[in-house]
Amino acid sequence: MDFGIFGSILVLSMFFKPLTCQQPNTDAFFVSEFWKKMNFTSSLHQNFSAPVCSWEGVHCDAHENVLQLVASGYGLSGSIPDTTIGKLTKLQILDLSNNRIIALPSDFWSLGSLTTLNLSSNKIFGSLANNIGNFGLLETFDLSNNNFSGEIPAAISSLSRLRVLKLDRNGFEGRIPLEILNCQSLTYIDISLNKLDGSLPDGFGAAFPELKTLNLAGNKIKGRDLDFSQMKSITSLNISGNLFHGSVTGVFLKTLEVIDLSRNQFQGHISQVEFNSSYKCFDLIYLDMSENQLSGDIFPYLKQTQNLKYLNLAFNRFARQEFPRIDLLWNIEYLNLSRTSLIGHIPSEIAQLSKLHTLDLSKNHLTGKIPLLHTKNLQILDVSHNNLSGQIPLPLLQRLKSMERFNFSYNNLTLCSSGFSIETLQKQFYGSLNNCPIAVNPDIFKRTATKHKGIKLALALALSIVGLLFLAIYCIRKSRTHLVKQTSFREEQNIPGPFSFRTDSTTWVADIKLATSVPVVIFEKPLLNITFADLLSATSSFDRGTLLAEGKFGPVYRGFLFCGIHVAVKVLVRGSTLTDQEAARELEYLGRIKHPNLVPLTGYCIAGDQRIALYDYMEYGNLQNLLHDLPLGVQTTEDWSTDTWEEDNDNDIQNVGSERLLTTWRFRHKIALGTARALAFLHHGCSPPLIHRDVKASSIYLDYNLEPRLSDFGLTKVFGNGLDEEIARGSPGYVPPEFSDPDNNYPTPKSDVYCFGVVLLELITGKKPVGDDYPEDKDASLVSWVRGLVRKNQGPRAIDSKIHDTGPEHEMEEALKIAYLCTADIPSKRPSMQQIVGLLKDIESADHH
């Protein structure tokens, strides 16, 4: 061990011998002392036995004066000591970048011959000394990516020859000093990502006639576009992330190739920018004006910017407008028009943009189908939060797996999801309809009396349905619920019928011979052999203790199927004019309609003359009970879940409806927007459009994620022409005024809009549609009372006191205006559900901008 230590010392002494044999007070001595004291011993960079002037990165004149010292990335660490490089009086170029230096020596500022100083990417901290005025010959000054703080010293005025100034990524504070205007030879300035504030010095734009690049990004500097109007040579301007305001027209200088004005407070119409002979728009390569307050129309002159590669206009306040002309932007690689109020269709000409790498059209009001895109170079695609519909083009779907990022969520799109993970479907396709082709064999719906009918039906469906991707979703969701152990009716193979059941308001009969002979179809688990006997078991023979509701179509029961599925069983007791085969086809069609704001139809059963629909069970009940103050601990048959009103150990939910969830405006807005999205999907995303006919608070449920979901859509189709006139007209308080005319009472999308308007009024006011206490007019309905207040300019009086202080009042007033439009007496004056989704999104957008 002693020999090992002695050997190490011997080797080190031999290694440093050439460093200690230099003549004192010579440049060679000072450089060797610098290496030794900075703990630099790597022979990979230097041959220390050779003369200092021959070392890599060291250049000397004929008198062995060191003129250049380059030690970038050498692993130097700590403080530079005095009497080392600070004594190199002839030094002209010093590059110590990409090391771990933390401080400079006191004699550093005597290097008056320096023309290039690069100390970037170190850890030097403290303020910058006024002694920089000693560097009068300096042309390149780079202190970027360090920990400097304090103000930029006024002594910078002495650097009259300075051409490149890089102080970015530090902690410099205060104003940009007026004295910087003396550095009139500057061609490059980068002081981005500091803590600078205040205004630019007067005359800043005219002070630098040769300036080509200016980067002030990531500070808090104030100013206007005219601050830059005198820059005659500027080609690259980045002032993003500051406090500049006013018009942008003065920024568009004729020499500019790169313009970044993002994250400021610019206002006005950018269409006023004149692309003419005075501005060489053909030279523009990069343009970013995102996250400002720009209005009006998007550039009408984009076709003239044919060399543009990067365009970002996202998050502004443009007027609603059709998609701009972009077909001539042949070189565009990045295009972001997110939240720019675009309406209408995405033009098919977008397929001509063959170099496109990134396309973001999210958070707009675009409709129609996604056109074919040139996908060769496309890596990022976001069309989420629009009203797009139809199939996602197959070539685009096939390309997605090789892309970096994509998002189609919150639209009314359809796709065949084969090959995508469940996580991808939930995050990137949220709200899309999984619609793989289904070859339906009508013969499977024919009723037979054979004992094995259920097995044959299940096998036929298994062969016809392609893809079982959502099986895992159901397993995960249902694992949350507590499975109740029940006696299986499968244990008794010969349960005789018919079966009769009674509730307080109705009696219904399943006229079948054997419960095990009638199959139950579960859409996403077609291999399961489930029969009516299992429904009897799941609902304790449709016992009143499992009764959840008695709606206009019939009773609803809660049930746990043996396969772990928690369902709401809706018995459609009203007479139907459809045959069993026709009813089965309608239920199959409704089962394929998927949207995150619709209660999914899980399956169905044709039991004699009864049509039974199975829905996903909604854990937190419906809006009717939650909104209108169901007392704590009280359970009614209108509520689907006793858990709604009891303490939940997992989520600590107690009296969710009246004291927690619906006492905030944000949550009520969420319910309104989700319901609007569901209706917009039914009206505009289904072909032919599906009219709900019975939108009301009791048909809106909350799932386990507290997402609103609309129920009972399309059920009238199952009845054919068999619905009573009273039921077909709608529920009290929700009946549109045009239904009072016997010749004009056929449901339309605009009648759904009226019903939605009533629900929106309930969310805003907290009052019921009829039978509530309406001040000053005891006999009024909710609609007539609110519309009367709005006409008197007293709308805010209608806002529910429970939510009055939980959000911006102007948002609630805007929502009230939307409800006013929805409940117009004349159907043609009501907006479409697509428009309503856009209006509700705009309320949220304005608050979070």
JSON list of N, CA and C in Angstrom, two decimals, residues 410-465:
[
{"chain": "A", "resi": 410, "resn": "TYR", "atom": "N", "xyz": [-62.19, 15.44, -28.80]},
{"chain": "A", "resi": 410, "resn": "TYR", "atom": "CA", "xyz": [-63.25, 16.45, -28.73]},
{"chain": "A", "resi": 410, "resn": "TYR", "atom": "C", "xyz": [-63.69, 16.91, -30.12]},
{"chain": "A", "resi": 411, "resn": "ASN", "atom": "N", "xyz": [-64.03, 15.93, -30.93]},
{"chain": "A", "resi": 411, "resn": "ASN", "atom": "CA", "xyz": [-64.67, 16.16, -32.21]},
{"chain": "A", "resi": 411, "resn": "ASN", "atom": "C", "xyz": [-65.80, 15.15, -32.34]},
{"chain": "A", "resi": 412, "resn": "ASN", "atom": "N", "xyz": [-66.35, 15.04, -33.51]},
{"chain": "A", "resi": 412, "resn": "ASN", "atom": "CA", "xyz": [-67.39, 14.05, -33.78]},
{"chain": "A", "resi": 412, "resn": "ASN", "atom": "C", "xyz": [-66.91, 13.06, -34.84]},
{"chain": "A", "resi": 413, "resn": "LEU", "atom": "N", "xyz": [-65.65, 12.66, -34.74]},
{"chain": "A", "resi": 413, "resn": "LEU", "atom": "CA", "xyz": [-65.01, 11.83, -35.75]},
{"chain": "A", "resi": 413, "resn": "LEU", "atom": "C", "xyz": [-65.30, 10.35, -35.52]},
{"chain": "A", "resi": 414, "resn": "THR", "atom": "N", "xyz": [-65.13, 9.58, -36.56]},
{"chain": "A", "resi": 414, "resn": "THR", "atom": "CA", "xyz": [-65.25, 8.14, -36.46]},
{"chain": "A", "resi": 414, "resn": "THR", "atom": "C", "xyz": [-63.98, 7.51, -37.01]},
{"chain": "A", "resi": 415, "resn": "LEU", "atom": "N", "xyz": [-63.67, 6.32, -36.48]},
{"chain": "A", "resi": 415, "resn": "LEU", "atom": "CA", "xyz": [-62.48, 5.60, -36.93]},
{"chain": "A", "resi": 415, "resn": "LEU", "atom": "C", "xyz": [-62.64, 4.14, -36.62]},
{"chain": "A", "resi": 416, "resn": "CYS", "atom": "N", "xyz": [-61.86, 3.33, -37.27]},
{"chain": "A", "resi": 416, "resn": "CYS", "atom": "CA", "xyz": [-61.73, 1.93, -36.89]},
{"chain": "A", "resi": 416, "resn": "CYS", "atom": "C", "xyz": [-60.47, 1.83, -36.06]},
{"chain": "A", "resi": 417, "resn": "SER", "atom": "N", "xyz": [-60.61, 1.52, -34.77]},
{"chain": "A", "resi": 417, "resn": "SER", "atom": "CA", "xyz": [-59.51, 1.70, -33.82]},
{"chain": "A", "resi": 417, "resn": "SER", "atom": "C", "xyz": [-58.55, 0.54, -33.75]},
{"chain": "A", "resi": 418, "resn": "SER", "atom": "N", "xyz": [-58.65, -0.40, -34.64]},
{"chain": "A", "resi": 418, "resn": "SER", "atom": "CA", "xyz": [-57.76, -1.56, -34.59]},
{"chain": "A", "resi": 418, "resn": "SER", "atom": "C", "xyz": [-56.30, -1.12, -34.61]},
{"chain": "A", "resi": 419, "resn": "GLY", "atom": "N", "xyz": [-55.53, -1.62, -33.65]},
{"chain": "A", "resi": 419, "resn": "GLY", "atom": "CA", "xyz": [-54.10, -1.33, -33.63]},
{"chain": "A", "resi": 419, "resn": "GLY", "atom": "C", "xyz": [-53.69, -0.25, -32.66]},
{"chain": "A", "resi": 420, "resn": "PHE", "atom": "N", "xyz": [-54.66, 0.48, -32.08]},
{"chain": "A", "resi": 420, "resn": "PHE", "atom": "CA", "xyz": [-54.33, 1.53, -31.12]},
{"chain": "A", "resi": 420, "resn": "PHE", "atom": "C", "xyz": [-54.58, 1.02, -29.71]},
{"chain": "A", "resi": 421, "resn": "SER", "atom": "N", "xyz": [-53.72, 1.41, -28.78]},
{"chain": "A", "resi": 421, "resn": "SER", "atom": "CA", "xyz": [-53.89, 1.00, -27.39]},
{"chain": "A", "resi": 421, "resn": "SER", "atom": "C", "xyz": [-55.08, 1.73, -26.77]},
{"chain": "A", "resi": 422, "resn": "ILE", "atom": "N", "xyz": [-55.56, 1.19, -25.69]},
{"chain": "A", "resi": 422, "resn": "ILE", "atom": "CA", "xyz": [-56.68, 1.81, -24.99]},
{"chain": "A", "resi": 422, "resn": "ILE", "atom": "C", "xyz": [-56.30, 3.19, -24.49]},
{"chain": "A", "resi": 423, "resn": "GLU", "atom": "N", "xyz": [-55.07, 3.34, -24.00]},
{"chain": "A", "resi": 423, "resn": "GLU", "atom": "CA", "xyz": [-54.62, 4.65, -23.52]},
{"chain": "A", "resi": 423, "resn": "GLU", "atom": "C", "xyz": [-54.61, 5.67, -24.66]},
{"chain": "A", "resi": 424, "resn": "THR", "atom": "N", "xyz": [-54.16, 5.25, -25.84]},
{"chain": "A", "resi": 424, "resn": "THR", "atom": "CA", "xyz": [-54.17, 6.16, -26.99]},
{"chain": "A", "resi": 424, "resn": "THR", "atom": "C", "xyz": [-55.58, 6.55, -27.36]},
{"chain": "A", "resi": 425, "resn": "LEU", "atom": "N", "xyz": [-56.50, 5.60, -27.37]},
{"chain": "A", "resi": 425, "resn": "LEU", "atom": "CA", "xyz": [-57.90, 5.91, -27.70]},
{"chain": "A", "resi": 425, "resn": "LEU", "atom": "C", "xyz": [-58.50, 6.90, -26.72]},
{"chain": "A", "resi": 426, "resn": "GLN", "atom": "N", "xyz": [-58.15, 6.76, -25.45]},
{"chain": "A", "resi": 426, "resn": "GLN", "atom": "CA", "xyz": [-58.73, 7.64, -24.43]},
{"chain": "A", "resi": 426, "resn": "GLN", "atom": "C", "xyz": [-58.13, 9.04, -24.47]},
{"chain": "A", "resi": 427, "resn": "LYS", "atom": "N", "xyz": [-56.87, 9.16, -24.85]},
{"chain": "A", "resi": 427, "resn": "LYS", "atom": "CA", "xyz": [-56.19, 10.46, -24.81]},
{"chain": "A", "resi": 427, "resn": "LYS", "atom": "C", "xyz": [-56.19, 11.18, -26.15]},
{"chain": "A", "resi": 428, "resn": "GLN", "atom": "N", "xyz": [-55.92, 10.44, -27.23]},
{"chain": "A", "resi": 428, "resn": "GLN", "atom": "CA", "xyz": [-55.77, 11.08, -28.53]},
{"chain": "A", "resi": 428, "resn": "GLN", "atom": "C", "xyz": [-57.03, 11.04, -29.40]},
{"chain": "A", "resi": 429, "resn": "PHE", "atom": "N", "xyz": [-58.00, 10.17, -29.03]},
{"chain": "A", "resi": 429, "resn": "PHE", "atom": "CA", "xyz": [-59.23, 10.08, -29.81]},
{"chain": "A", "resi": 429, "resn": "PHE", "atom": "C", "xyz": [-60.46, 10.28, -28.92]},
{"chain": "A", "resi": 430, "resn": "TYR", "atom": "N", "xyz": [-60.30, 10.98, -27.82]},
{"chain": "A", "resi": 430, "resn": "TYR", "atom": "CA", "xyz": [-61.40, 11.11, -26.86]},
{"chain": "A", "resi": 430, "resn": "TYR", "atom": "C", "xyz": [-62.61, 11.76, -27.55]},
{"chain": "A", "resi": 431, "resn": "GLY", "atom": "N", "xyz": [-63.74, 11.08, -27.50]},
{"chain": "A", "resi": 431, "resn": "GLY", "atom": "CA", "xyz": [-64.94, 11.59, -28.13]},
{"chain": "A", "resi": 431, "resn": "GLY", "atom": "C", "xyz": [-65.19, 11.05, -29.51]},
{"chain": "A", "resi": 432, "resn": "SER", "atom": "N", "xyz": [-64.24, 10.30, -30.07]},
{"chain": "A", "resi": 432, "resn": "SER", "atom": "CA", "xyz": [-64.43, 9.74, -31.40]},
{"chain": "A", "resi": 432, "resn": "SER", "atom": "C", "xyz": [-65.24, 8.44, -31.32]},
{"chain": "A", "resi": 433, "resn": "LEU", "atom": "N", "xyz": [-65.92, 8.14, -32.40]},
{"chain": "A", "resi": 433, "resn": "LEU", "atom": "CA", "xyz": [-66.75, 6.95, -32.47]},
{"chain": "A", "resi": 433, "resn": "LEU", "atom": "C", "xyz": [-65.94, 5.80, -33.05]},
{"chain": "A", "resi": 434, "resn": "ASN", "atom": "N", "xyz": [-65.80, 4.73, -32.27]},
{"chain": "A", "resi": 434, "resn": "ASN", "atom": "CA", "xyz": [-65.11, 3.54, -32.76]},
{"chain": "A", "resi": 434, "resn": "ASN", "atom": "C", "xyz": [-66.09, 2.75, -33.61]},
{"chain": "A", "resi": 435, "resn": "ASN", "atom": "N", "xyz": [-65.93, 2.81, -34.92]},
{"chain": "A", "resi": 435, "resn": "ASN", "atom": "CA", "xyz": [-66.96, 2.30, -35.82]},
{"chain": "A", "resi": 435, "resn": "ASN", "atom": "C", "xyz": [-66.36, 1.36, -36.84]},
{"chain": "A", "resi": 436, "resn": "CYS", "atom": "N", "xyz": [-65.76, 0.26, -36.37]},
{"chain": "A", "resi": 436, "resn": "CYS", "atom": "CA", "xyz": [-65.30, -0.75, -37.31]},
{"chain": "A", "resi": 436, "resn": "CYS", "atom": "C", "xyz": [-66.50, -1.40, -37.99]},
{"chain": "A", "resi": 437, "resn": "PRO", "atom": "N", "xyz": [-66.37, -1.81, -39.24]},
{"chain": "A", "resi": 437, "resn": "PRO", "atom": "CA", "xyz": [-67.51, -2.38, -39.97]},
{"chain": "A", "resi": 437, "resn": "PRO", "atom": "C", "xyz": [-68.10, -3.58, -39.25]},
{"chain": "A", "resi": 438, "resn": "ILE", "atom": "N", "xyz": [-69.44, -3.66, -39.19]},
{"chain": "A", "resi": 438, "resn": "ILE", "atom": "CA", "xyz": [-70.15, -4.78, -38.57]},
{"chain": "A", "resi": 438, "resn": "ILE", "atom": "C", "xyz": [-71.07, -5.41, -39.61]},
{"chain": "A", "resi": 439, "resn": "ALA", "atom": "N", "xyz": [-70.85, -6.66, -39.89]},
{"chain": "A", "resi": 439, "resn": "ALA", "atom": "CA", "xyz": [-71.71, -7.37, -40.85]},
{"chain": "A", "resi": 439, "resn": "ALA", "atom": "C", "xyz": [-72.86, -7.99, -40.08]},
{"chain": "A", "resi": 440, "resn": "VAL", "atom": "N", "xyz": [-73.98, -7.32, -40.09]},
{"chain": "A", "resi": 440, "resn": "VAL", "atom": "CA", "xyz": [-75.13, -7.78, -39.31]},
{"chain": "A", "resi": 440, "resn": "VAL", "atom": "C", "xyz": [-75.92, -8.81, -40.12]},
{"chain": "A", "resi": 441, "resn": "ASN", "atom": "N", "xyz": [-76.15, -9.98, -39.52]},
{"chain": "A", "resi": 441, "resn": "ASN", "atom": "CA", "xyz": [-76.95, -11.03, -40.13]},
{"chain": "A", "resi": 441, "resn": "ASN", "atom": "C", "xyz": [-78.36, -10.96, -39.57]},
{"chain": "A", "resi": 442, "resn": "PRO", "atom": "N", "xyz": [-79.35, -10.54, -40.37]},
{"chain": "A", "resi": 442, "resn": "PRO", "atom": "CA", "xyz": [-80.72, -10.38, -39.85]},
{"chain": "A", "resi": 442, "resn": "PRO", "atom": "C", "xyz": [-81.28, -11.65, -39.25]},
{"chain": "A", "resi": 443, "resn": "ASP", "atom": "N", "xyz": [-80.81, -12.81, -39.72]},
{"chain": "A", "resi": 443, "resn": "ASP", "atom": "CA", "xyz": [-81.38, -14.05, -39.23]},
{"chain": "A", "resi": 443, "resn": "ASP", "atom": "C", "xyz": [-81.13, -14.28, -37.75]},
{"chain": "A", "resi": 444, "resn": "ILE", "atom": "N", "xyz": [-80.11, -13.64, -37.21]},
{"chain": "A", "resi": 444, "resn": "ILE", "atom": "CA", "xyz": [-79.80, -13.89, -35.81]},
{"chain": "A", "resi": 444, "resn": "ILE", "atom": "C", "xyz": [-80.82, -13.27, -34.89]},
{"chain": "A", "resi": 445, "resn": "PHE", "atom": "N", "xyz": [-81.65, -12.38, -35.45]},
{"chain": "A", "resi": 445, "resn": "PHE", "atom": "CA", "xyz": [-82.66, -11.74, -34.60]},
{"chain": "A", "resi": 445, "resn": "PHE", "atom": "C", "xyz": [-83.99, -12.49, -34.59]},
{"chain": "A", "resi": 446, "resn": "LYS", "atom": "N", "xyz": [-84.09, -13.57, -35.41]},
{"chain": "A", "resi": 446, "resn": "LYS", "atom": "CA", "xyz": [-85.33, -14.33, -35.43]},
{"chain": "A", "resi": 446, "resn": "LYS", "atom": "C", "xyz": [-85.48, -15.10, -34.15]},
{"chain": "A", "resi": 447, "resn": "ARG", "atom": "N", "xyz": [-86.68, -15.03, -33.57]},
{"chain": "A", "resi": 447, "resn": "ARG", "atom": "CA", "xyz": [-86.92, -15.68, -32.29]},
{"chain": "A", "resi": 447, "resn": "ARG", "atom": "C", "xyz": [-87.23, -17.16, -32.53]},
{"chain": "A", "resi": 448, "resn": "THR", "atom": "N", "xyz": [-86.59, -18.01, -31.75]},
{"chain": "A", "resi": 448, "resn": "THR", "atom": "CA", "xyz": [-86.89, -19.44, -31.78]},
{"chain": "A", "resi": 448, "resn": "THR", "atom": "C", "xyz": [-87.14, -19.89, -30.37]},
{"chain": "A", "resi": 449, "resn": "ALA", "atom": "N", "xyz": [-87.70, -21.07, -30.25]},
{"chain": "A", "resi": 449, "resn": "ALA", "atom": "CA", "xyz": [-88.01, -21.61, -28.93]},
{"chain": "A", "resi": 449, "resn": "ALA", "atom": "C", "xyz": [-87.00, -22.66, -28.50]},
{"chain": "A", "resi": 450, "resn": "THR", "atom": "N", "xyz": [-85.88, -22.74, -29.23]},
{"chain": "A", "resi": 450, "resn": "THR", "atom": "CA", "xyz": [-84.89, -23.77, -28.91]},
{"chain": "A", "resi": 450, "resn": "THR", "atom": "C", "xyz": [-84.16, -23.41, -27.64]},
{"chain": "A", "resi": 451, "resn": "LYS", "atom": "N", "xyz": [-83.70, -24.43, -26.99]},
{"chain": "A", "resi": 451, "resn": "LYS", "atom": "CA", "xyz": [-83.01, -24.26, -25.72]},
{"chain": "A", "resi": 451, "resn": "LYS", "atom": "C", "xyz": [-81.68, -23.56, -25.87]},
{"chain": "A", "resi": 452, "resn": "HIS", "atom": "N", "xyz": [-81.04, -23.69, -27.10]},
{"chain": "A", "resi": 452, "resn": "HIS", "atom": "CA", "xyz": [-79.68, -23.17, -27.30]},
{"chain": "A", "resi": 452, "resn": "HIS", "atom": "C", "xyz": [-79.68, -21.87, -28.08]},
{"chain": "A", "resi": 453, "resn": "LYS", "atom": "N", "xyz": [-80.80, -21.18, -28.11]},
{"chain": "A", "resi": 453, "resn": "LYS", "atom": "CA", "xyz": [-80.87, -19.93, -28.89]},
{"chain": "A", "resi": 453, "resn": "LYS", "atom": "C", "xyz": [-79.82, -18.91, -28.44]},
{"chain": "A", "resi": 454, "resn": "GLY", "atom": "N", "xyz": [-79.61, -18.79, -27.12]},
{"chain": "A", "resi": 454, "resn": "GLY", "atom": "CA", "xyz": [-78.66, -17.80, -26.61]},
{"chain": "A", "resi": 454, "resn": "GLY", "atom": "C", "xyz": [-77.25, -18.08, -27.07]},
{"chain": "A", "resi": 455, "resn": "ILE", "atom": "N", "xyz": [-76.85, -19.36, -27.12]},
{"chain": "A", "resi": 455, "resn": "ILE", "atom": "CA", "xyz": [-75.51, -19.69, -27.56]},
{"chain": "A", "resi": 455, "resn": "ILE", "atom": "C", "xyz": [-75.32, -19.36, -29.02]},
{"chain": "A", "resi": 456, "resn": "LYS", "atom": "N", "xyz": [-76.32, -19.68, -29.86]},
{"chain": "A", "resi": 456, "resn": "LYS", "atom": "CA", "xyz": [-76.21, -19.39, -31.29]},
{"chain": "A", "resi": 456, "resn": "LYS", "atom": "C", "xyz": [-76.11, -17.90, -31.55]},
{"chain": "A", "resi": 457, "resn": "LEU", "atom": "N", "xyz": [-76.91, -17.11, -30.83]},
{"chain": "A", "resi": 457, "resn": "LEU", "atom": "CA", "xyz": [-76.89, -15.66, -31.02]},
{"chain": "A", "resi": 457, "resn": "LEU", "atom": "C", "xyz": [-75.54, -15.08, -30.65]},
{"chain": "A", "resi": 458, "resn": "ALA", "atom": "N", "xyz": [-74.99, -15.55, -29.54]},
{"chain": "A", "resi": 458, "resn": "ALA", "atom": "CA", "xyz": [-73.70, -15.03, -29.11]},
{"chain": "A", "resi": 458, "resn": "ALA", "atom": "C", "xyz": [-72.60, -15.37, -30.10]},
{"chain": "A", "resi": 459, "resn": "LEU", "atom": "N", "xyz": [-72.63, -16.62, -30.63]},
{"chain": "A", "resi": 459, "resn": "LEU", "atom": "CA", "xyz": [-71.61, -17.00, -31.59]},
{"chain": "A", "resi": 459, "resn": "LEU", "atom": "C", "xyz": [-71.73, -16.24, -32.90]},
{"chain": "A", "resi": 460, "resn": "ALA", "atom": "N", "xyz": [-72.98, -15.98, -33.33]},
{"chain": "A", "resi": 460, "resn": "ALA", "atom": "CA", "xyz": [-73.18, -15.23, -34.59]},
{"chain": "A", "resi": 460, "resn": "ALA", "atom": "C", "xyz": [-72.64, -13.82, -34.45]},
{"chain": "A", "resi": 461, "resn": "LEU", "atom": "N", "xyz": [-72.92, -13.19, -33.32]},
{"chain": "A", "resi": 461, "resn": "LEU", "atom": "CA", "xyz": [-72.41, -11.84, -33.10]},
{"chain": "A", "resi": 461, "resn": "LEU", "atom": "C", "xyz": [-70.89, -11.85, -33.01]},
{"chain": "A", "resi": 462, "resn": "ALA", "atom": "N", "xyz": [-70.32, -12.90, -32.39]},
{"chain": "A", "resi": 462, "resn": "ALA", "atom": "CA", "xyz": [-68.87, -12.96, -32.28]},
{"chain": "A", "resi": 462, "resn": "ALA", "atom": "C", "xyz": [-68.20, -12.99, -33.64]},
{"chain": "A", "resi": 463, "resn": "LEU", "atom": "N", "xyz": [-68.82, -13.68, -34.61]},
{"chain": "A", "resi": 463, "resn": "LEU", "atom": "CA", "xyz": [-68.24, -13.76, -35.95]},
{"chain": "A", "resi": 463, "resn": "LEU", "atom": "C", "xyz": [-68.43, -12.47, -36.73]},
{"chain": "A", "resi": 464, "resn": "SER", "atom": "N", "xyz": [-69.46, -11.69, -36.39]},
{"chain": "A", "resi": 464, "resn": "SER", "atom": "CA", "xyz": [-69.75, -10.50, -37.20]},
{"chain": "A", "resi": 464, "resn": "SER", "atom": "C", "xyz": [-69.11, -9.24, -36.67]},
{"chain": "A", "resi": 465, "resn": "ILE", "atom": "N", "xyz": [-68.77, -9.21, -35.41]},
{"chain": "A", "resi": 465, "resn": "ILE", "atom": "CA", "xyz": [-68.21, -7.98, -34.83]},
{"chain": "A", "resi": 465, "resn": "ILE", "atom": "C", "xyz": [-66.68, -8.05, -34.85]}
]
